[in-house]
Amino acid sequence: MSRKTGVSLRSLRYYEEKELLNPVRSENGYREYDEADVEQVRVIQLYFSLGLTVKEINDFFHCTRSEEIKRQCLPNAIDVGERKLNEIKKQIDTLRKAKSHLEDYLESWRKMLHKGDGPNER
C-alpha cells in the first residue's frame, strides 16, 4: 500500500488508528488492501491537503458508509464541505491574481530587456 500510494507506513498505521482506514486482516494478521483502500488513502491525503482534521475526514467517511448514518451526518458534512469549498475558491482567486501580477511584471521586464532601456542601461 505504501508503494502504491506513496504514503509512509507510519501514516497508514495512523489512518488505521484513527479509523480512517480499515484493512482486512488475514489469518496471520497481515493487512490486506484492495483498490478501494488505495482510493481511500488518496482521498485521505487530498482531504488533509485541504486542511481537514481527522475528525472532519472521519465524519465524511462515516457519512458515506451506510444510508442510516448518511442522514444523520449530512448536515455537518455539507457545512464542512461548503466551508472548505469557499476556502478553495478564495485560494484560487488569490492564485489567479498572483499569476496575472507576475505575468504583467515579466512582460514588462522582458520588453525592457529587449529594448535595452532597462534601469541599469548606461
C-alpha positions as CSV (number, residue, x, y, z in Angstrom):
1,M,0.0,0.0,0.0
2,S,2.8,2.4,0.8
3,R,4.4,1.8,-2.6
4,K,1.1,2.1,-4.4
5,T,0.1,5.4,-2.8
6,G,3.5,7.0,-1.8
7,V,2.2,7.2,1.8
8,S,4.5,6.1,4.6
9,L,3.8,3.0,6.7
10,R,3.7,5.3,9.7
11,S,0.9,7.3,8.1
12,L,-1.0,4.2,7.1
13,R,-0.9,3.0,10.7
14,Y,-2.0,6.4,11.9
15,Y,-5.0,6.3,9.5
16,E,-5.9,2.9,10.8
17,E,-5.6,4.0,14.4
18,K,-7.9,6.9,13.7
19,E,-10.3,4.6,11.9
20,L,-9.9,6.4,8.6
21,L,-8.7,3.1,7.0
22,N,-9.9,-0.4,8.0
23,P,-7.9,-3.0,6.1
24,V,-9.0,-6.6,6.2
25,R,-6.7,-8.8,8.3
26,S,-5.6,-12.2,7.1
27,E,-5.4,-15.2,9.5
28,N,-1.7,-14.4,10.1
29,G,-2.5,-10.8,11.0
30,Y,-1.2,-9.2,7.8
31,R,-3.2,-6.3,6.4
32,E,-4.8,-6.9,3.1
33,Y,-5.6,-3.9,1.0
34,D,-7.8,-3.7,-2.2
35,E,-8.2,-1.0,-4.8
36,A,-11.0,0.7,-2.7
37,D,-8.4,1.1,0.1
38,V,-5.9,2.6,-2.3
39,E,-8.6,5.2,-3.4
40,Q,-9.5,5.8,0.3
41,V,-5.8,6.6,1.1
42,R,-5.7,9.0,-1.9
43,V,-8.9,10.7,-0.7
44,I,-7.5,11.0,2.9
45,Q,-4.4,12.6,1.5
46,L,-6.5,15.1,-0.5
47,Y,-8.6,16.0,2.5
48,F,-5.5,16.5,4.6
49,S,-4.0,18.7,1.9
50,L,-7.2,20.8,2.1
51,G,-6.7,21.3,5.8
52,L,-9.4,19.0,7.1
53,T,-8.9,17.5,10.5
54,V,-9.0,13.8,11.3
55,K,-12.5,14.2,12.8
56,E,-13.8,16.0,9.7
57,I,-12.4,13.4,7.4
58,N,-13.8,10.6,9.7
59,D,-17.2,12.3,9.6
60,F,-17.1,12.4,5.8
61,F,-16.2,8.7,5.6
62,H,-18.9,7.7,8.1
63,C,-21.4,9.7,6.1
64,T,-20.6,7.5,3.0
65,R,-20.8,4.1,4.7
66,S,-24.5,3.5,5.1
67,E,-27.8,5.2,4.4
68,E,-28.8,5.2,8.0
69,I,-25.6,7.1,9.1
70,K,-25.8,9.3,6.0
71,R,-28.9,11.2,7.0
72,Q,-27.5,11.9,10.5
73,C,-24.2,13.2,9.3
74,L,-25.2,15.1,6.1
75,P,-25.8,18.5,7.7
76,N,-22.3,18.5,9.2
77,A,-20.7,17.1,6.1
78,I,-22.4,19.7,4.0
79,D,-21.3,22.5,6.4
80,V,-17.7,21.4,6.4
81,G,-17.7,20.8,2.6
82,E,-19.1,24.3,1.9
83,R,-16.6,25.9,4.2
84,K,-13.7,24.2,2.5
85,L,-15.1,24.9,-0.9
86,N,-15.3,28.6,-0.1
87,E,-11.7,28.5,1.2
88,I,-10.6,26.8,-2.1
89,K,-12.4,29.4,-4.2
90,K,-10.6,32.2,-2.3
91,Q,-7.2,30.4,-2.8
92,I,-7.9,30.1,-6.5
93,D,-8.8,33.8,-6.7
94,T,-5.6,34.7,-4.9
95,L,-3.6,32.5,-7.2
96,R,-5.2,34.0,-10.3
97,K,-4.4,37.5,-9.1
98,A,-0.8,36.5,-8.3
99,K,-0.5,34.8,-11.7
100,S,-1.8,37.9,-13.5
101,H,0.5,40.2,-11.5
102,L,3.6,38.1,-12.3
103,E,2.7,37.8,-16.0
104,D,2.4,41.6,-16.2
105,Y,5.8,42.1,-14.5
106,L,7.5,39.5,-16.6
107,E,6.1,41.0,-19.8
108,S,7.3,44.5,-18.7
109,W,10.7,43.3,-17.7
110,R,11.2,41.3,-21.0
111,K,10.2,44.4,-23.0
112,M,12.8,46.5,-21.1
113,L,15.5,43.9,-21.6
114,H,14.6,43.5,-25.3
115,K,14.7,47.3,-25.9
116,G,17.8,47.8,-23.9
117,D,16.3,50.5,-21.9
118,G,16.3,48.8,-18.6
119,P,17.1,50.8,-15.4
120,N,20.8,49.8,-15.4
121,E,21.3,50.8,-19.0
122,R,24.2,53.3,-19.5
